[in-house]
JSON list of C-alpha atoms in Angstrom, two decimals:
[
{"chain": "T", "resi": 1, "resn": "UNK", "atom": "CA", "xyz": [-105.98, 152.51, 167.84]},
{"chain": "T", "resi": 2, "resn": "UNK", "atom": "CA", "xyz": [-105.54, 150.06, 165.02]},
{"chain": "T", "resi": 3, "resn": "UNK", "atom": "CA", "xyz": [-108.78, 148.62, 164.06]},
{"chain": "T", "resi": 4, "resn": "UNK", "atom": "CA", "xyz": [-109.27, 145.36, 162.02]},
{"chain": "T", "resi": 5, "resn": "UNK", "atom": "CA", "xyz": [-111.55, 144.77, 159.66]},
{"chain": "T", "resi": 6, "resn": "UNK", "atom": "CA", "xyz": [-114.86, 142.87, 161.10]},
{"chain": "T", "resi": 7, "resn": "UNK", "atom": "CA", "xyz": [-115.76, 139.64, 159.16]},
{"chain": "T", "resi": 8, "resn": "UNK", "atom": "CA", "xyz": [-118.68, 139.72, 157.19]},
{"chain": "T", "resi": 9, "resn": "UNK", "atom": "CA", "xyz": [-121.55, 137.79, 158.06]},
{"chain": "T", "resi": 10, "resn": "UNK", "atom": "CA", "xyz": [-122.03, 135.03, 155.50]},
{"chain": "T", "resi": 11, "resn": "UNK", "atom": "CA", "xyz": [-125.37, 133.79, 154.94]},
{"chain": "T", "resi": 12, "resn": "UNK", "atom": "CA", "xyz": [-126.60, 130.67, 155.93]},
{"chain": "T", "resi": 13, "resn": "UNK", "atom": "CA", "xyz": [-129.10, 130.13, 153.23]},
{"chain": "T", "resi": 14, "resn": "UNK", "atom": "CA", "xyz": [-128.30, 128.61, 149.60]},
{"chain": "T", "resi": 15, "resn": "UNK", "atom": "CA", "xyz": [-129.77, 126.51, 146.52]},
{"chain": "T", "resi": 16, "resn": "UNK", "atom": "CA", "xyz": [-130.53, 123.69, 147.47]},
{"chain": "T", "resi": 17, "resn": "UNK", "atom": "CA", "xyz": [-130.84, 122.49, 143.88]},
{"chain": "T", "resi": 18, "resn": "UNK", "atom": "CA", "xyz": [-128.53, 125.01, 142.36]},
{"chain": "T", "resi": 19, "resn": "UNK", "atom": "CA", "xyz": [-124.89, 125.49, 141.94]},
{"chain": "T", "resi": 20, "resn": "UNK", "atom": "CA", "xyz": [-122.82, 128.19, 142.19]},
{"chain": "T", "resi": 21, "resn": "UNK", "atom": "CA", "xyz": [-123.08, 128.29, 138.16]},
{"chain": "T", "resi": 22, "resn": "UNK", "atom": "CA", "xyz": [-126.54, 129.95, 137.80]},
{"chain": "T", "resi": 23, "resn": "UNK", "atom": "CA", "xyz": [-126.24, 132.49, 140.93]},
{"chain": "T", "resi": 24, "resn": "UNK", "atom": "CA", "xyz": [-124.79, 134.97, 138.49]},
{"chain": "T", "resi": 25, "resn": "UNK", "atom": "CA", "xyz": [-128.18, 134.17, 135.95]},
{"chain": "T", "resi": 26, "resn": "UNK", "atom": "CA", "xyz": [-130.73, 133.84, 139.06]},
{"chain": "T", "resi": 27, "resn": "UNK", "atom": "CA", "xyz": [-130.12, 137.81, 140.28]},
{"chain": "T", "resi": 28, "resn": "UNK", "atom": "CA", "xyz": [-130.52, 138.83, 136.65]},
{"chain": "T", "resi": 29, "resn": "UNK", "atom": "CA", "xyz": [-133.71, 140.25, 135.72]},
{"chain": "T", "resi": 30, "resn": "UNK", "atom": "CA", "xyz": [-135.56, 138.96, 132.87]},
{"chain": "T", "resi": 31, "resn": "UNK", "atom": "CA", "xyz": [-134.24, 135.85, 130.05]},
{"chain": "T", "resi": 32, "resn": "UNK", "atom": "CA", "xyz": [-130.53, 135.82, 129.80]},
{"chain": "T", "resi": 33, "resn": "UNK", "atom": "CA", "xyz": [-129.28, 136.39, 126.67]},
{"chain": "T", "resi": 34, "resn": "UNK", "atom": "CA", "xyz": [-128.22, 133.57, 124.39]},
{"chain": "T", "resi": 35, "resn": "UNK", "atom": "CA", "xyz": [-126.72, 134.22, 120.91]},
{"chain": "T", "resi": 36, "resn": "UNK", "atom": "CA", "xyz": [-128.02, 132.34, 117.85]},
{"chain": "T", "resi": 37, "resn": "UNK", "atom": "CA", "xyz": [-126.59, 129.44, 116.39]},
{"chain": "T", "resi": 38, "resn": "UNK", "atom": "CA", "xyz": [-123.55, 130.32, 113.27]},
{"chain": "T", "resi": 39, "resn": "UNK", "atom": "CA", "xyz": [-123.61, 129.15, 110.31]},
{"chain": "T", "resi": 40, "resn": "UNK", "atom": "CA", "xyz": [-121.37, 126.75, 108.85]},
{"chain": "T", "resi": 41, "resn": "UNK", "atom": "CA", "xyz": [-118.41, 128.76, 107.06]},
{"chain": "T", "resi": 42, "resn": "UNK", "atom": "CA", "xyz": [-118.05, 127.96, 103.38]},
{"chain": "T", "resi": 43, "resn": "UNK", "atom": "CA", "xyz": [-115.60, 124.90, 102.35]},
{"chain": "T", "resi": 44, "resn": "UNK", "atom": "CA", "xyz": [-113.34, 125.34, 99.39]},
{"chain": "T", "resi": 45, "resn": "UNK", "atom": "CA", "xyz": [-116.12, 123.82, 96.80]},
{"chain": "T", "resi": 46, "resn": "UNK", "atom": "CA", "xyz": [-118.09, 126.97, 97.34]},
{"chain": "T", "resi": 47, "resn": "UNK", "atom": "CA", "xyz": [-115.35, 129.04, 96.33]},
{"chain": "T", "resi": 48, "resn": "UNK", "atom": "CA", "xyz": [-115.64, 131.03, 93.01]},
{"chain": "T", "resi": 49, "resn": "UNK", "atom": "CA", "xyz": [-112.43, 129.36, 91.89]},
{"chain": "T", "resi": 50, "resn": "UNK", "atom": "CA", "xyz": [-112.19, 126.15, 93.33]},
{"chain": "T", "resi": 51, "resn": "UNK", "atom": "CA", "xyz": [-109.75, 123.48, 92.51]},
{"chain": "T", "resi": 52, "resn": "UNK", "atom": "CA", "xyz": [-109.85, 120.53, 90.12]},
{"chain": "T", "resi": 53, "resn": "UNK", "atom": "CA", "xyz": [-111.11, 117.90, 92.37]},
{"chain": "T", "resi": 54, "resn": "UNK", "atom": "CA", "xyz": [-113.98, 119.76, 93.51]},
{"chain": "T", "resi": 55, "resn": "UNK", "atom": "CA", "xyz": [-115.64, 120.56, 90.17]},
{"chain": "T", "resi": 56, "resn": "UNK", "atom": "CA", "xyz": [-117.74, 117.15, 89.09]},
{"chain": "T", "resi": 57, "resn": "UNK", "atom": "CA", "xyz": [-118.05, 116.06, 85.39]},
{"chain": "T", "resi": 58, "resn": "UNK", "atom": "CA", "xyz": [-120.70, 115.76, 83.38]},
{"chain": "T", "resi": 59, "resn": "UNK", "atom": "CA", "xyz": [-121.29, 112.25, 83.96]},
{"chain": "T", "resi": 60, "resn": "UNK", "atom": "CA", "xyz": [-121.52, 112.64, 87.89]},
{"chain": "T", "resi": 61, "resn": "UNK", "atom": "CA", "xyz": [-124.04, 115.71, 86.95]},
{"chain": "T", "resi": 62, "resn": "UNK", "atom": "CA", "xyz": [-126.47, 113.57, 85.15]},
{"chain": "T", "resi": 63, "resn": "UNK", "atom": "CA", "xyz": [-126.26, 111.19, 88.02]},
{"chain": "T", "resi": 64, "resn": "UNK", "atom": "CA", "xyz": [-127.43, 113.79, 90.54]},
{"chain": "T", "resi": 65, "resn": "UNK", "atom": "CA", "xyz": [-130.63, 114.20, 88.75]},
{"chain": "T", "resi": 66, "resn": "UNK", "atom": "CA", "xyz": [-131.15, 110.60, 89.25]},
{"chain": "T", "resi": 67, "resn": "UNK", "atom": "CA", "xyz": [-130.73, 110.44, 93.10]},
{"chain": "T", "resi": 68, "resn": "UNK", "atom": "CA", "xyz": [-133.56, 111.42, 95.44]},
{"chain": "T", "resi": 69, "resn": "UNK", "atom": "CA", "xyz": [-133.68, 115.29, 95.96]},
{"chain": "T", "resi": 70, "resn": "UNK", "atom": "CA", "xyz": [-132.81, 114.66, 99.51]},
{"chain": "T", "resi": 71, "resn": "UNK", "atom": "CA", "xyz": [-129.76, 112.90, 98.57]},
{"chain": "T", "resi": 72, "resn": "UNK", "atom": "CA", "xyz": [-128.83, 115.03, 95.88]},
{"chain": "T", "resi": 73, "resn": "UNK", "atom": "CA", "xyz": [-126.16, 117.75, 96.49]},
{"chain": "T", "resi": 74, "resn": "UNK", "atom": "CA", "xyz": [-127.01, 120.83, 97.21]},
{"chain": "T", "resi": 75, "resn": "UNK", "atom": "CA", "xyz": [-125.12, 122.65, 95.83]},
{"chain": "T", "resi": 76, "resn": "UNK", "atom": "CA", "xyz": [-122.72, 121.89, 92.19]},
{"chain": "T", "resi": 77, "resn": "UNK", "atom": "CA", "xyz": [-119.43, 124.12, 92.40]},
{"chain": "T", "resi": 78, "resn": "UNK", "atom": "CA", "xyz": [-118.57, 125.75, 89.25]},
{"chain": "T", "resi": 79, "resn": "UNK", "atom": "CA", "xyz": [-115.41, 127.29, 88.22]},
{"chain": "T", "resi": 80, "resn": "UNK", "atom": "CA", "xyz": [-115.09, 131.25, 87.16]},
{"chain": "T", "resi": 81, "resn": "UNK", "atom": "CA", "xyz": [-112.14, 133.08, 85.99]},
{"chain": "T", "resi": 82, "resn": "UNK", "atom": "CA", "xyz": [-112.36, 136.18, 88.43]},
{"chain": "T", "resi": 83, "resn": "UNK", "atom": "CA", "xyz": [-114.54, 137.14, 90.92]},
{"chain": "T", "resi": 84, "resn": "UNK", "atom": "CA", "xyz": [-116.51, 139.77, 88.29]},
{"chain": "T", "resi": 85, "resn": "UNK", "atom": "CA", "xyz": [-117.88, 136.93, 86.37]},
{"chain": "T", "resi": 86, "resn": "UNK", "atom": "CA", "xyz": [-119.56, 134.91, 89.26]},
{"chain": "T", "resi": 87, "resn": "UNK", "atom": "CA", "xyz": [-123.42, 135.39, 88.59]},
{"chain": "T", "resi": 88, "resn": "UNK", "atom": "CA", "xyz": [-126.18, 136.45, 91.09]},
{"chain": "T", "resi": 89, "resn": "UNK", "atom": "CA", "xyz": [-126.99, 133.17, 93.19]},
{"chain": "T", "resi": 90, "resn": "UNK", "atom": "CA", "xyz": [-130.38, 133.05, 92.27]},
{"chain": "T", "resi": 91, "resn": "UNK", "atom": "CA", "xyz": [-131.59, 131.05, 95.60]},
{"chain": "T", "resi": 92, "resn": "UNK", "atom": "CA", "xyz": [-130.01, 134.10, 97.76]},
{"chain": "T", "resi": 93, "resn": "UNK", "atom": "CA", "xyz": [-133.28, 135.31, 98.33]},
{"chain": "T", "resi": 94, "resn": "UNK", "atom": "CA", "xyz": [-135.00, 132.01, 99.85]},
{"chain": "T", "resi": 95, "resn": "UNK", "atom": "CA", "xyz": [-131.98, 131.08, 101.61]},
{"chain": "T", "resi": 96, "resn": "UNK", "atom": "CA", "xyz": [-132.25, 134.38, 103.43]},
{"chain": "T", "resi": 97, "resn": "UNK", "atom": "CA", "xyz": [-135.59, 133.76, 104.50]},
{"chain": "T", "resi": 98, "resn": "UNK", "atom": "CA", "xyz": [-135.04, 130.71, 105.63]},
{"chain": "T", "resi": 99, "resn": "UNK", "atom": "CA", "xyz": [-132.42, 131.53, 108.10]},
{"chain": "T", "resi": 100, "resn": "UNK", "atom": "CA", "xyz": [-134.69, 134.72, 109.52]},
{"chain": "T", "resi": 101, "resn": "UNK", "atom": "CA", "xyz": [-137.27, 131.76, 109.62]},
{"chain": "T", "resi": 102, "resn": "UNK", "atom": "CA", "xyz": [-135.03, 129.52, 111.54]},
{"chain": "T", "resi": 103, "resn": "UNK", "atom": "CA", "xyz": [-133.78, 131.90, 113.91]},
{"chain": "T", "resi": 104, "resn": "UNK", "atom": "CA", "xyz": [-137.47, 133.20, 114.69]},
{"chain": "T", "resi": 105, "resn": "UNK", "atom": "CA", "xyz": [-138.84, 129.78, 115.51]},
{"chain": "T", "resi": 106, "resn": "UNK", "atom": "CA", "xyz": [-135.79, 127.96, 116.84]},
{"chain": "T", "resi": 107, "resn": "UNK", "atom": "CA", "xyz": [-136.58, 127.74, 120.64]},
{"chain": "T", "resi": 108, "resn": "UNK", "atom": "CA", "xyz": [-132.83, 128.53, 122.43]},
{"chain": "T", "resi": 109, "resn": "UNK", "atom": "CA", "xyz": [-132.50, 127.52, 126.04]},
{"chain": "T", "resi": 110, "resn": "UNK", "atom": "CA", "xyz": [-129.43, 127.31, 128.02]},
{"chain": "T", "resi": 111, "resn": "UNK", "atom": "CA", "xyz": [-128.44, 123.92, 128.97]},
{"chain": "T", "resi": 112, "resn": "UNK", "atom": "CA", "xyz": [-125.70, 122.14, 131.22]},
{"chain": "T", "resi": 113, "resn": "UNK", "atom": "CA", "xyz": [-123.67, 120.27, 130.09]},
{"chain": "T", "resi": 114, "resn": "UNK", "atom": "CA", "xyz": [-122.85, 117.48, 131.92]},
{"chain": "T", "resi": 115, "resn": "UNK", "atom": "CA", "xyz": [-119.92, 114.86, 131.78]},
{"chain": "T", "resi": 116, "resn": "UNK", "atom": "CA", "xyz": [-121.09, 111.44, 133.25]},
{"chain": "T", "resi": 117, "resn": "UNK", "atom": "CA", "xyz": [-118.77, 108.39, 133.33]},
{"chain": "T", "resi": 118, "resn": "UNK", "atom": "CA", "xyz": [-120.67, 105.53, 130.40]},
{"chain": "T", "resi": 119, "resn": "UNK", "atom": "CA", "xyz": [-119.14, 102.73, 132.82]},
{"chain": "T", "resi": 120, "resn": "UNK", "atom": "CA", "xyz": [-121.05, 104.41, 135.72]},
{"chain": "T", "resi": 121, "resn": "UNK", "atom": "CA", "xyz": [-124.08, 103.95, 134.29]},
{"chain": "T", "resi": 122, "resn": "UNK", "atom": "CA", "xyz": [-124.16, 100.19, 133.02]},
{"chain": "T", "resi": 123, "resn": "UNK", "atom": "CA", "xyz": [-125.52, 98.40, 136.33]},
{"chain": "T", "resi": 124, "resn": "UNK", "atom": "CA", "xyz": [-123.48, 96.42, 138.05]},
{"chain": "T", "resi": 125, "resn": "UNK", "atom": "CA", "xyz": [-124.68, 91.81, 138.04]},
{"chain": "T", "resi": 126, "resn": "UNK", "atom": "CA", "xyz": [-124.79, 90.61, 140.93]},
{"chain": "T", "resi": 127, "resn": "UNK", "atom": "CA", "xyz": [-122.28, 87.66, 142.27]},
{"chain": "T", "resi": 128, "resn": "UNK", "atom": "CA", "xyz": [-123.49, 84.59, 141.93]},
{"chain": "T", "resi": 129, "resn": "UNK", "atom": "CA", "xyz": [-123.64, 84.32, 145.72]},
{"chain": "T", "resi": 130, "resn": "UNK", "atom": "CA", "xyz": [-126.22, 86.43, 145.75]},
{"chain": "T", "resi": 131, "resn": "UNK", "atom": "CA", "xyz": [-128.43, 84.37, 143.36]},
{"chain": "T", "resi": 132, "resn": "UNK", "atom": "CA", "xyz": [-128.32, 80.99, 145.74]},
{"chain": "T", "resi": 133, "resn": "UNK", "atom": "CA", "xyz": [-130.77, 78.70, 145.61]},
{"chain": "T", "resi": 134, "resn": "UNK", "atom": "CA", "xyz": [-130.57, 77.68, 142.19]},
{"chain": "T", "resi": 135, "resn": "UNK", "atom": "CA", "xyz": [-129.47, 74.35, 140.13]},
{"chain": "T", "resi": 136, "resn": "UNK", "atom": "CA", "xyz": [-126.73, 73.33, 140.34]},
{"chain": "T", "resi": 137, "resn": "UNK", "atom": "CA", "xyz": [-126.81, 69.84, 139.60]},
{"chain": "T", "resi": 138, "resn": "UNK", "atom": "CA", "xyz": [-128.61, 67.97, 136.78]},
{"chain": "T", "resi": 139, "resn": "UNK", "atom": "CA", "xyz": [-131.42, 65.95, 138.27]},
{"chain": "T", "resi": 140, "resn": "UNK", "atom": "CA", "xyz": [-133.18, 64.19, 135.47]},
{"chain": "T", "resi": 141, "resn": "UNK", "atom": "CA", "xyz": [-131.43, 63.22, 132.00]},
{"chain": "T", "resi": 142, "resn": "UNK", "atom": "CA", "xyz": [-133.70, 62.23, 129.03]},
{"chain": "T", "resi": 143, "resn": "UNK", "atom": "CA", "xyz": [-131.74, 60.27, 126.47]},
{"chain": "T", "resi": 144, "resn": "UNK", "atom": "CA", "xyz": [-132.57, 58.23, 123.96]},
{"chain": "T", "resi": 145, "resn": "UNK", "atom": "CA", "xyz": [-133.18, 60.30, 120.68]},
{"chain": "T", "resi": 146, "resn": "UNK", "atom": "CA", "xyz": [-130.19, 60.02, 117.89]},
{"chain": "T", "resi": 147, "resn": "UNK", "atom": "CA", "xyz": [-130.56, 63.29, 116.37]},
{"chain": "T", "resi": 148, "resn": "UNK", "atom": "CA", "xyz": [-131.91, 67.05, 117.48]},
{"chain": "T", "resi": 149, "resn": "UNK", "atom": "CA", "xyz": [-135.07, 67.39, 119.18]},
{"chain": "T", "resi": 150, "resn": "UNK", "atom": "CA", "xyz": [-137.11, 69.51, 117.29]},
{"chain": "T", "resi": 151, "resn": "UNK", "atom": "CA", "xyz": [-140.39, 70.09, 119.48]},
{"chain": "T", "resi": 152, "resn": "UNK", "atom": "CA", "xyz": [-141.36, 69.28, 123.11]},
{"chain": "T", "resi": 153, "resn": "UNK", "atom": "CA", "xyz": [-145.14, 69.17, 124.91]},
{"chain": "T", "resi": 154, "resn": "UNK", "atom": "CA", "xyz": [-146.32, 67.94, 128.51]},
{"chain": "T", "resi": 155, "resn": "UNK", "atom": "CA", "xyz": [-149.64, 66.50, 129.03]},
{"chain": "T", "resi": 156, "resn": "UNK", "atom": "CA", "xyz": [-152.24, 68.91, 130.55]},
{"chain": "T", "resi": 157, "resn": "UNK", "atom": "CA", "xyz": [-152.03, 66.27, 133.95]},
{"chain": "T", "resi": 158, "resn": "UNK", "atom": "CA", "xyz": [-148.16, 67.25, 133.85]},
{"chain": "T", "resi": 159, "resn": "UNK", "atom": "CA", "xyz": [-147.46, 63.22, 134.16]},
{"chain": "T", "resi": 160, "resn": "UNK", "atom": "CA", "xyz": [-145.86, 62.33, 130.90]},
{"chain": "T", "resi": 161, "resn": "UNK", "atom": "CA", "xyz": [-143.92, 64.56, 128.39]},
{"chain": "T", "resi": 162, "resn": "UNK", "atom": "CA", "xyz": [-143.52, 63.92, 124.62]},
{"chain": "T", "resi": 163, "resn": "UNK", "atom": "CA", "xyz": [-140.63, 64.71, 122.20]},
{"chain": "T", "resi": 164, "resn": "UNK", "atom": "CA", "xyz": [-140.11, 64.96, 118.35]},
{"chain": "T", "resi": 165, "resn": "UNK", "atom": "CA", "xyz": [-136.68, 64.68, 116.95]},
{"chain": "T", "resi": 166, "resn": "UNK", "atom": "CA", "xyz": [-135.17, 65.03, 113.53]},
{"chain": "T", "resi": 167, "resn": "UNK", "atom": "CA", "xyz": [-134.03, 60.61, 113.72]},
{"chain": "T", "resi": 168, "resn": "UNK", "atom": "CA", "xyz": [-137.92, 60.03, 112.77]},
{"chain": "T", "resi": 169, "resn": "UNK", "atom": "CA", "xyz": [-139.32, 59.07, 116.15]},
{"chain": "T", "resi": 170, "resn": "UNK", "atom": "CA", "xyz": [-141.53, 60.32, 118.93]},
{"chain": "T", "resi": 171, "resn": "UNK", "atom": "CA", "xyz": [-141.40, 59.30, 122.35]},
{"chain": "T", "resi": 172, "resn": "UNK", "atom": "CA", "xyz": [-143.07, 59.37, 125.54]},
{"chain": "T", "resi": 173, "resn": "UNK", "atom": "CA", "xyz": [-141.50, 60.17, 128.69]},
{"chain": "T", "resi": 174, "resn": "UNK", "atom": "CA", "xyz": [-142.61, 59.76, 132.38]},
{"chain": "T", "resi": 175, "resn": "UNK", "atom": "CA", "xyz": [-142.11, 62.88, 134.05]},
{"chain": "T", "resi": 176, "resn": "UNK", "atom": "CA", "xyz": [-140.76, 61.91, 137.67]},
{"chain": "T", "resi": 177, "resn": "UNK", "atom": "CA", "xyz": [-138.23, 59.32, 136.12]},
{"chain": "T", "resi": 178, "resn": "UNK", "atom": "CA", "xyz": [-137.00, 60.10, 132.92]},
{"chain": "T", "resi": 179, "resn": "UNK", "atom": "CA", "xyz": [-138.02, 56.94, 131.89]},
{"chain": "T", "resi": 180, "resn": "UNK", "atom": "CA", "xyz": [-139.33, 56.14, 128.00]},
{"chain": "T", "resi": 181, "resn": "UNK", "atom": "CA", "xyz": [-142.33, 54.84, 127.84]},
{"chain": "T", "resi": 182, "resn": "UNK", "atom": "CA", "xyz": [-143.12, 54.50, 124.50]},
{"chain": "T", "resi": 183, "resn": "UNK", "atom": "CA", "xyz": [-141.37, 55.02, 121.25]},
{"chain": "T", "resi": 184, "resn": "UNK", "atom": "CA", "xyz": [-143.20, 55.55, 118.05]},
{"chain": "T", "resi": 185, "resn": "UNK", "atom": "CA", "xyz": [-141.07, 55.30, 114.68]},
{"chain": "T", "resi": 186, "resn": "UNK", "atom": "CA", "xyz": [-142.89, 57.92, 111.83]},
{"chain": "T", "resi": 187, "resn": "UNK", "atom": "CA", "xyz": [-139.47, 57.45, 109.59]},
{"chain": "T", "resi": 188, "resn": "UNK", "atom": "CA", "xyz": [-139.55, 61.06, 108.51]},
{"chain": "T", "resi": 189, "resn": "UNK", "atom": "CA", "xyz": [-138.43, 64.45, 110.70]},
{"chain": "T", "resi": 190, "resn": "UNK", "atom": "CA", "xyz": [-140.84, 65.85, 113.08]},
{"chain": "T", "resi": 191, "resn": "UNK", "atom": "CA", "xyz": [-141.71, 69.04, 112.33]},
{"chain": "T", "resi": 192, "resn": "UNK", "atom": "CA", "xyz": [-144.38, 69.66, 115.71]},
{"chain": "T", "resi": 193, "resn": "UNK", "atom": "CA", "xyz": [-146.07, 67.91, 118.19]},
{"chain": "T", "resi": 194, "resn": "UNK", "atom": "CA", "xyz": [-148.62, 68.48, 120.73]},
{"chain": "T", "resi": 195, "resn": "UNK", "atom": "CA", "xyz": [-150.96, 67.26, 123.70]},
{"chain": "T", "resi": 196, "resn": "UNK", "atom": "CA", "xyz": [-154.81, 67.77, 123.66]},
{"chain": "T", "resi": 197, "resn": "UNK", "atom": "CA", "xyz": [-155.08, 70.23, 126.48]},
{"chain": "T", "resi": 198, "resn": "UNK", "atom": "CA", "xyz": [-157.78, 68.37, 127.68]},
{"chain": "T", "resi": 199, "resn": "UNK", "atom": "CA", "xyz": [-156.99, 66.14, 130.47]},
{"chain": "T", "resi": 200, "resn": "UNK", "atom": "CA", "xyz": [-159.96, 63.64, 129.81]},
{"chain": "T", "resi": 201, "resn": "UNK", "atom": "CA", "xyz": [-158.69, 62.55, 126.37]},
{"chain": "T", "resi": 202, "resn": "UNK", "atom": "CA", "xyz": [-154.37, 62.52, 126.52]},
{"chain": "T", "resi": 203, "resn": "UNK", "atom": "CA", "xyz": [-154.18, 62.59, 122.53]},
{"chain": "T", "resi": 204, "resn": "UNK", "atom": "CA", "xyz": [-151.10, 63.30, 120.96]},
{"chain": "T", "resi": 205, "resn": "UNK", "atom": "CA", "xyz": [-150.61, 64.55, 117.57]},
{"chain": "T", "resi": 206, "resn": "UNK", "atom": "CA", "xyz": [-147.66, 65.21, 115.64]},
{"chain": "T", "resi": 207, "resn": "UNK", "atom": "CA", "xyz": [-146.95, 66.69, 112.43]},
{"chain": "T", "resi": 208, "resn": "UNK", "atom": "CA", "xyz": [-144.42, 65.28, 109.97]},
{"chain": "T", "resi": 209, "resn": "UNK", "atom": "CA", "xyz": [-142.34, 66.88, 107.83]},
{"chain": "T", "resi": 210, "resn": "UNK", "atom": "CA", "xyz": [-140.74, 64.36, 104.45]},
{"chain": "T", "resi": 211, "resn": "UNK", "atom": "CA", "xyz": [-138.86, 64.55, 101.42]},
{"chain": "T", "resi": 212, "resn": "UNK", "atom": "CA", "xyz": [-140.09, 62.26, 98.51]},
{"chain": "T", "resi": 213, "resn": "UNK", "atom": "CA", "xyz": [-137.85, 61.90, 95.37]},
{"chain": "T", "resi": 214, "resn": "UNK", "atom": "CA", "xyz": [-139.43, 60.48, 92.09]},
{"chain": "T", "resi": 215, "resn": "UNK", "atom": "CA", "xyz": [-137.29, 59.48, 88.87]},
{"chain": "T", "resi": 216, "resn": "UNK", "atom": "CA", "xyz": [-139.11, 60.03, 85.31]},
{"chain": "T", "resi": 217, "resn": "UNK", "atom": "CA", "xyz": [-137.91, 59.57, 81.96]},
{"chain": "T", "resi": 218, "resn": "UNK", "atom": "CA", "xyz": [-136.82, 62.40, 81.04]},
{"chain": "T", "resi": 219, "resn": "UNK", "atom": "CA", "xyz": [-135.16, 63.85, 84.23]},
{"chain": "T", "resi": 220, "resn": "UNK", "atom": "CA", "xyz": [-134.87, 62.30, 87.59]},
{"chain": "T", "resi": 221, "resn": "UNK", "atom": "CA", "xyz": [-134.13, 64.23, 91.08]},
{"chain": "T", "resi": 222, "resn": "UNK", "atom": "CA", "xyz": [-137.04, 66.21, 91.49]},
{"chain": "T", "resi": 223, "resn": "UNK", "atom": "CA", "xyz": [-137.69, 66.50, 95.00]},
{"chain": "T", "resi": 224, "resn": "UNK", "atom": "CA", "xyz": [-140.69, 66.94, 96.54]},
{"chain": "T", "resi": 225, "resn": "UNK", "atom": "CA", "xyz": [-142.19, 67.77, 99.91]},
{"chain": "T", "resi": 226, "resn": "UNK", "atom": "CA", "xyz": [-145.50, 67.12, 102.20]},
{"chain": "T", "resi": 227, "resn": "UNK", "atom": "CA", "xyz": [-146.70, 66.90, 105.95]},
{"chain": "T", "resi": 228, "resn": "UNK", "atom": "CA", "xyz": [-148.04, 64.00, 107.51]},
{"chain": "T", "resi": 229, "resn": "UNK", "atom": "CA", "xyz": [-150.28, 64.19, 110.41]},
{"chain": "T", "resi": 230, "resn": "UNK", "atom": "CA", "xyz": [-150.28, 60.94, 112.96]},
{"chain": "T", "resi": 231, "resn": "UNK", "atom": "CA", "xyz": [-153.05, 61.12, 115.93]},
{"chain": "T", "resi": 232, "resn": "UNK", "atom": "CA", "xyz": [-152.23, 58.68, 118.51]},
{"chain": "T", "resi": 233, "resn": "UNK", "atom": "CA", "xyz": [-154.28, 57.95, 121.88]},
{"chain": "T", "resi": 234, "resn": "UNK", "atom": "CA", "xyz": [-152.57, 57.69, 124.92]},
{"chain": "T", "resi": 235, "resn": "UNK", "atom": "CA", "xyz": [-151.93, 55.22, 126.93]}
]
């Protein structure tokens, strides 16, 4: 005659989306209650008899009034014998307001929180494997210029490429060979150069960029400066 207790069917249905978190707030009827945000509780500089450090001197008063308002303190602690002789705060009233006002239009929701790994969400590089084909060996080598090359521009045919360098020169470079075709010596750095984009006229300007210093009398070392502009057909 002993009986055992029959297992309860379970049902096969859930949340798909859902955990087992917000079951409790899904069978609820109606918003579920969320309590307002506190207040901060006061420090010791709002007490009625704070300590020495807290209370600012005159000179760090006058300062205050020269700050921005939204930088300056809001409130200045003062120091009273006894509790008796603190005086009505006479911004009690607005403050008041403004937290009823606060807690009337702050919108409250209940949110998860949820802890995520940072590392997990940087993405991962791939290997370099991965990347193949690319360069890996240095085909063509221009040399020739002494100093820094300060600008670069390819002719509009793609056949010859020209380059200004701080050591004063410009030269002109065959595309398919690395091989300098033409060097032209300005003596001063170049600042830009550039191809006409027009493929019926290959012109090549450059702009140059010098220092001239002129002695006088009375003082010498003044330095001054000024662009040249050189237009040269090519070939």
């Amino acid at each position: 005659w002993i009986k055992f207790d029959k297992p309860k069917d379970e049902p096969n249905y859930y949340l798909l989306w859902g955990d087992d978190t917000d079951t409790a707030d899904n069978k609820r009827q109606g918003l579920s209650y969320i309590p307002a945000p506190k207040p901060n509780l006061p420090g010791h500089e709002e007490s009625y008899n704070p300590s020495v450090e807290y209370i600012p001197t005159q000179e760090e008063i006058d300062n205050y009034q020269l700050m921005y308002e939204e930088d300056r303190p809001k409130f200045i602690p003062r120091r009273f014998e006894s509790l008796r002789s603190v005086p009505a705060y006479e911004k009690a009233l607005r403050e008041g307001f403004d937290r009823c006002l606060d807690l009337y239009l702050c919108p409250r929701t209940r949110k998860k929180r949820i802890n995520i790994d940072p590392e997990s969400l940087k993405p991962k590089l791939p290997s370099k494997k991965d990347l193949r084909p690319y360069p890996r060996t240095c085909y063509l080598e221009f040399k020739g210029h002494g100093g820094p090359v300060t600008s670069l521009s390819v002719e509009a045919t793609g056949q010859w490429i020209a380059s200004g360098s701080s050591d004063g020169t410009i030269r002109v470079w065959e595309v398919e060979t690395g091989r300098c075709l033409k060097v032209f010596n300005v003596g001063a750095d170049v600042h830009h150069i550039s191809w006409n984009p027009s493929p019926e006229r290959p012109i090549l300007a450059a702009i140059v960029y010098a220092f001239a210093i002129h002695k006088y009398p009375s003082f010498s070392g003044v330095t001054h400066s000024h662009h040249s502009f050189y237009v040269v057909q090519w070939p």
